[in-house]
């Protein structure tokens, strides 16, 4: 058996072009500008980035100067956000093509195009990102299952929000608002680890299953059951080390 | 047990707004234009769509007139693509906010942001879309596993393309170019059903496992093995009805 070691320089695929990326994900400015058809600026970025021309270009487009070495000494880079902003405001044929693609992509995102979701997930090279994606979608399904089970067992009004709070507080050890603040995310789910999502799915599914199998009816009884299941789940997760409270 | 029947009028979430949608997914024009801050045009769309003002607006923005009944008689609609194009070229505060969101979304899509992939998948209400997404990501993983197994067993050069062709032809009964033409898709994977993706994953994984367990070495032997596994898989799928050829 031969070990296969292939070091491929990272690139970002933009349409049919591949733009070299630095280790921290910034784009090689000269290549990125060439993709936008901004040939003069691309020339400055490649050979003349210490000139006043390039400085003026940076100033006009509010670009921060971050240099990176792609093998030929330090060269200017663009963040992906800077590249996209430039594409949006440039009036060249290739930039207009990217603008159309940007609009198509946004329309597809708005309508929940599952092919687009797949394309984006496939672009993610992080091996664990797919488990995270699966766990997140699963947790949404499990939460829905719990809510319909509760509704079928006489749950109404406040119980739906409370069930979610019990789950979150039990698994995360804090309420959602605190978690969002601590982890710096806008939506709670974006801040959860794969294991936390799995535990939430499991807990919600376990209560839903227990509801379906029993005679429980009404908000109070549903919540009591869910708190009991949550306590057990915490013990299981802790390997039996945590004492039921 | 009470059956819960809830008929919710479909809406498209755009930022914090919810725009009513027709059964075929078109947006209620008056609401959509209001979201863009185009209040005058929104007024025409709501009350005065038979006026020359609205006709001129439609003409300027190349909108096709498609009416739909949202409960108050026929009213103009916009496709999501028309809405996004209008957002991109309007110079109101809300439109500029959507332009920024569009740029952020595109930058995240380019970099394979898994949170964005999840958000898009969650917007998709079609119950089977998640199985499809899982199957598609799985099939990509299985294909990669097969390719590395082949490489570890002395596969090189043309064998990688040939392995993929054998899989596709065996499961789909035709080559990828024909499939793309017949199903009207740009990328083969977008045109495959969940079952086809599952079969491809299974077949690629089965050959990879057989390679790892055996003494097979080199392009010809690898391809012969893969063809044999493919034949068996077709028989299994056909419930044993197909005779090995």
Short mmCIF file of N, CA and C in Angstrom, two decimals, chain A residues 2 13 18 30 32 35 65 70 72 100 114 117 120 135 161 165 167 186-187 200 209 216 218 221-222 237 242:
data_model
loop_
_atom_site.label_atom_id
_atom_site.label_comp_id
_atom_site.label_asym_id
_atom_site.label_seq_id
_atom_site.Cartn_x
_atom_site.Cartn_y
_atom_site.Cartn_z
N UNK A 2 0.53 2.17 -0.82
CA UNK A 2 1.27 3.42 -0.91
C UNK A 2 0.44 4.51 -0.26
N UNK A 13 -13.98 27.98 -5.84
CA UNK A 13 -14.61 27.89 -7.16
C UNK A 13 -15.66 28.99 -7.27
N UNK A 18 -11.31 29.17 -10.73
CA UNK A 18 -10.82 28.76 -9.42
C UNK A 18 -9.83 29.80 -8.93
N UNK A 30 -5.24 39.62 -7.25
CA UNK A 30 -5.04 39.76 -8.69
C UNK A 30 -5.92 38.77 -9.46
N UNK A 32 -8.72 37.29 -8.32
CA UNK A 32 -10.13 37.58 -8.08
C UNK A 32 -10.59 38.76 -8.94
N UNK A 35 -11.10 37.72 -12.47
CA UNK A 35 -12.39 37.02 -12.64
C UNK A 35 -13.52 38.02 -12.83
N UNK A 65 -6.03 46.35 3.64
CA UNK A 65 -4.84 45.74 3.02
C UNK A 65 -4.34 44.58 3.89
N UNK A 70 1.52 33.71 -1.71
CA UNK A 70 1.00 32.59 -2.49
C UNK A 70 2.14 31.90 -3.23
N UNK A 72 4.96 33.81 -4.34
CA UNK A 72 5.77 34.80 -5.04
C UNK A 72 5.93 36.05 -4.17
N UNK A 100 -26.03 38.20 -11.80
CA UNK A 100 -27.18 37.34 -12.13
C UNK A 100 -27.16 36.07 -11.30
N UNK A 114 -33.58 22.59 -2.36
CA UNK A 114 -32.78 21.56 -1.70
C UNK A 114 -31.50 21.24 -2.50
N UNK A 117 -29.04 23.71 -1.25
CA UNK A 117 -28.55 23.29 0.07
C UNK A 117 -27.47 22.22 -0.09
N UNK A 120 -24.12 23.68 -1.46
CA UNK A 120 -23.40 24.41 -0.42
C UNK A 120 -22.74 23.43 0.54
N UNK A 135 -27.73 16.29 12.08
CA UNK A 135 -28.21 16.41 13.46
C UNK A 135 -29.15 17.61 13.59
N UNK A 161 -44.21 26.28 23.95
CA UNK A 161 -42.99 27.01 24.28
C UNK A 161 -42.27 26.40 25.48
N UNK A 165 -38.41 24.98 26.06
CA UNK A 165 -37.53 25.54 27.09
C UNK A 165 -36.97 24.45 27.98
N UNK A 167 -36.46 21.30 27.24
CA UNK A 167 -35.43 20.57 26.48
C UNK A 167 -34.13 21.36 26.46
N UNK A 186 -27.02 34.32 16.21
CA UNK A 186 -28.32 34.96 16.12
C UNK A 186 -29.42 33.94 16.39
N UNK A 187 -29.23 32.72 15.87
CA UNK A 187 -30.22 31.67 16.07
C UNK A 187 -29.61 30.58 16.96
N UNK A 200 -30.90 16.79 22.05
CA UNK A 200 -32.21 17.43 21.93
C UNK A 200 -33.17 16.55 21.13
N UNK A 209 -42.56 9.61 22.22
CA UNK A 209 -42.86 8.18 22.25
C UNK A 209 -43.59 7.81 23.53
N UNK A 216 -51.44 9.93 29.23
CA UNK A 216 -51.25 11.31 29.71
C UNK A 216 -52.08 12.31 28.92
N UNK A 218 -53.20 16.66 28.83
CA UNK A 218 -53.23 18.02 29.37
C UNK A 218 -51.84 18.58 29.65
N UNK A 221 -49.63 17.49 32.94
CA UNK A 221 -49.15 16.11 32.88
C UNK A 221 -48.07 15.95 31.80
N UNK A 222 -48.26 16.63 30.68
CA UNK A 222 -47.27 16.54 29.58
C UNK A 222 -45.92 17.11 30.05
N UNK A 237 -26.68 10.53 29.81
CA UNK A 237 -25.58 11.21 29.13
C UNK A 237 -24.35 11.29 30.05
N UNK A 242 -24.65 11.40 37.29
CA UNK A 242 -25.45 12.45 37.91
C UNK A 242 -26.61 11.82 38.66
#
